[in-house]
Short mmCIF file of C-alpha atoms in Angstrom, two decimals:
data_model
loop_
_atom_site.label_atom_id
_atom_site.label_comp_id
_atom_site.label_asym_id
_atom_site.label_seq_id
_atom_site.Cartn_x
_atom_site.Cartn_y
_atom_site.Cartn_z
CA MET A 75 134.86 -43.46 -40.99
CA SER A 76 134.31 -47.13 -41.63
CA VAL A 77 132.63 -49.69 -43.85
CA ASN A 78 130.77 -52.46 -42.01
CA VAL A 79 129.55 -55.61 -43.73
CA SER A 80 126.93 -58.13 -42.63
CA TYR A 81 124.72 -60.79 -44.20
CA GLN A 82 121.00 -60.85 -43.54
CA GLY A 83 118.31 -63.44 -44.01
CA SER A 84 118.14 -66.66 -45.92
CA ASP A 85 117.97 -64.74 -49.21
CA GLN A 86 121.61 -63.67 -48.74
CA THR A 87 121.31 -59.92 -48.58
CA LEU A 88 124.67 -58.22 -48.19
CA LYS A 89 124.37 -55.13 -46.02
CA ILE A 90 127.08 -52.49 -46.26
CA ALA A 91 126.93 -49.67 -43.71
CA ILE A 92 128.98 -46.51 -44.24
CA ASP A 93 129.88 -44.42 -41.21
CA GLY A 94 131.01 -40.82 -41.66
CA ARG A 95 131.88 -39.29 -45.00
CA PHE A 96 131.38 -41.55 -48.03
CA ASP A 97 134.20 -40.44 -50.31
CA PHE A 98 137.24 -41.78 -52.14
CA SER A 99 138.90 -42.79 -48.88
CA HIS A 100 136.32 -45.62 -48.67
CA HIS A 101 136.99 -46.90 -52.20
CA ALA A 102 139.10 -49.96 -51.34
CA ALA A 103 137.03 -51.01 -48.32
CA PHE A 104 133.72 -50.55 -50.15
CA ARG A 105 134.87 -52.54 -53.18
CA GLU A 106 136.28 -55.32 -51.02
CA ALA A 107 133.00 -55.50 -49.10
CA TYR A 108 131.07 -56.74 -52.10
CA GLU A 109 133.81 -58.42 -54.13
CA SER A 110 134.94 -60.67 -51.28
CA ALA A 111 131.50 -62.11 -50.55
CA GLU A 112 131.93 -65.85 -50.04
CA THR A 113 128.36 -66.79 -50.91
CA GLN A 114 125.96 -65.99 -53.72
CA ILE A 115 124.38 -62.61 -52.99
CA SER A 116 120.81 -62.03 -54.16
CA SER A 117 120.43 -58.43 -53.02
CA TYR A 118 122.37 -55.57 -51.50
CA GLU A 119 121.47 -52.98 -48.90
CA ILE A 120 123.57 -49.86 -48.51
CA ASP A 121 122.88 -48.38 -45.07
CA LEU A 122 123.63 -44.67 -45.01
CA SER A 123 122.07 -43.92 -41.62
CA GLU A 124 125.47 -42.86 -40.23
CA THR A 125 126.67 -41.19 -43.44
CA SER A 126 127.05 -37.44 -43.17
CA TYR A 127 128.17 -36.70 -46.73
CA LEU A 128 128.83 -38.31 -50.08
CA ASP A 129 130.74 -37.01 -53.08
CA SER A 130 131.03 -37.89 -56.76
CA SER A 131 133.46 -40.73 -56.07
CA ALA A 132 130.84 -42.32 -53.79
CA LEU A 133 128.32 -42.08 -56.62
CA GLY A 134 130.84 -43.80 -58.87
CA MET A 135 131.37 -46.55 -56.28
CA LEU A 136 127.62 -47.16 -56.15
CA LEU A 137 127.57 -47.50 -59.94
CA LEU A 138 130.45 -49.98 -59.80
CA LEU A 139 128.50 -52.02 -57.26
CA ARG A 140 125.48 -51.95 -59.57
CA ASP A 141 127.59 -53.26 -62.47
CA HIS A 142 129.09 -55.98 -60.25
CA ALA A 143 125.63 -57.01 -59.02
CA GLY A 144 124.18 -57.45 -62.51
CA GLY A 145 123.43 -54.00 -63.88
CA ALA A 146 119.77 -53.24 -64.50
CA ASP A 147 118.73 -56.55 -62.90
CA ALA A 148 120.56 -55.81 -59.64
CA LYS A 149 118.57 -55.56 -56.42
CA ILE A 150 120.21 -52.71 -54.51
CA ALA A 151 118.53 -50.60 -51.86
CA ILE A 152 120.08 -47.44 -50.46
CA ASN A 153 118.44 -46.95 -47.07
CA HIS A 154 118.25 -44.53 -44.17
CA CYS A 155 119.57 -41.50 -46.04
CA ASN A 156 119.53 -38.14 -44.31
CA ASP A 157 118.00 -35.23 -46.23
CA ASP A 158 121.33 -33.94 -47.59
CA VAL A 159 122.44 -37.35 -48.86
CA LYS A 160 119.01 -38.05 -50.34
CA LYS A 161 119.13 -34.69 -52.15
CA ILE A 162 122.50 -35.55 -53.75
CA LEU A 163 121.18 -38.93 -54.88
CA LYS A 164 118.03 -37.34 -56.27
CA ILE A 165 119.92 -34.61 -58.17
CA SER A 166 122.09 -37.35 -59.67
CA ASN A 167 118.96 -39.27 -60.80
CA PHE A 168 120.03 -42.30 -58.77
CA GLU A 169 116.41 -42.95 -57.84
CA GLN A 170 116.04 -44.33 -61.36
CA LEU A 171 118.83 -46.86 -60.73
CA PHE A 172 118.39 -47.78 -57.06
CA SER A 173 115.64 -48.11 -54.49
CA ILE A 174 116.26 -45.15 -52.15
CA THR A 175 114.66 -44.56 -48.75
#
């Protein structure tokens, strides 16, 4: 399990990729990934292509990111979800808060 961070494009998109289970064990690394950004971030991409599972603490971490990024005005995309992860996000009504693919 790991959290990988990269910057993309001239618009300063911060990409955070989660490998393995997205649960409370990722809390510190996930929070540090977006709080330690050295430049102004205009949008965020959460890459869940290698994420096998997420729990309620992961949902809470995504909400904390949303608050940090500006709340309702935040540009956050959750991408490359497998069917199980997408189902959890959908049941939690996260499609109303985030762009999910």
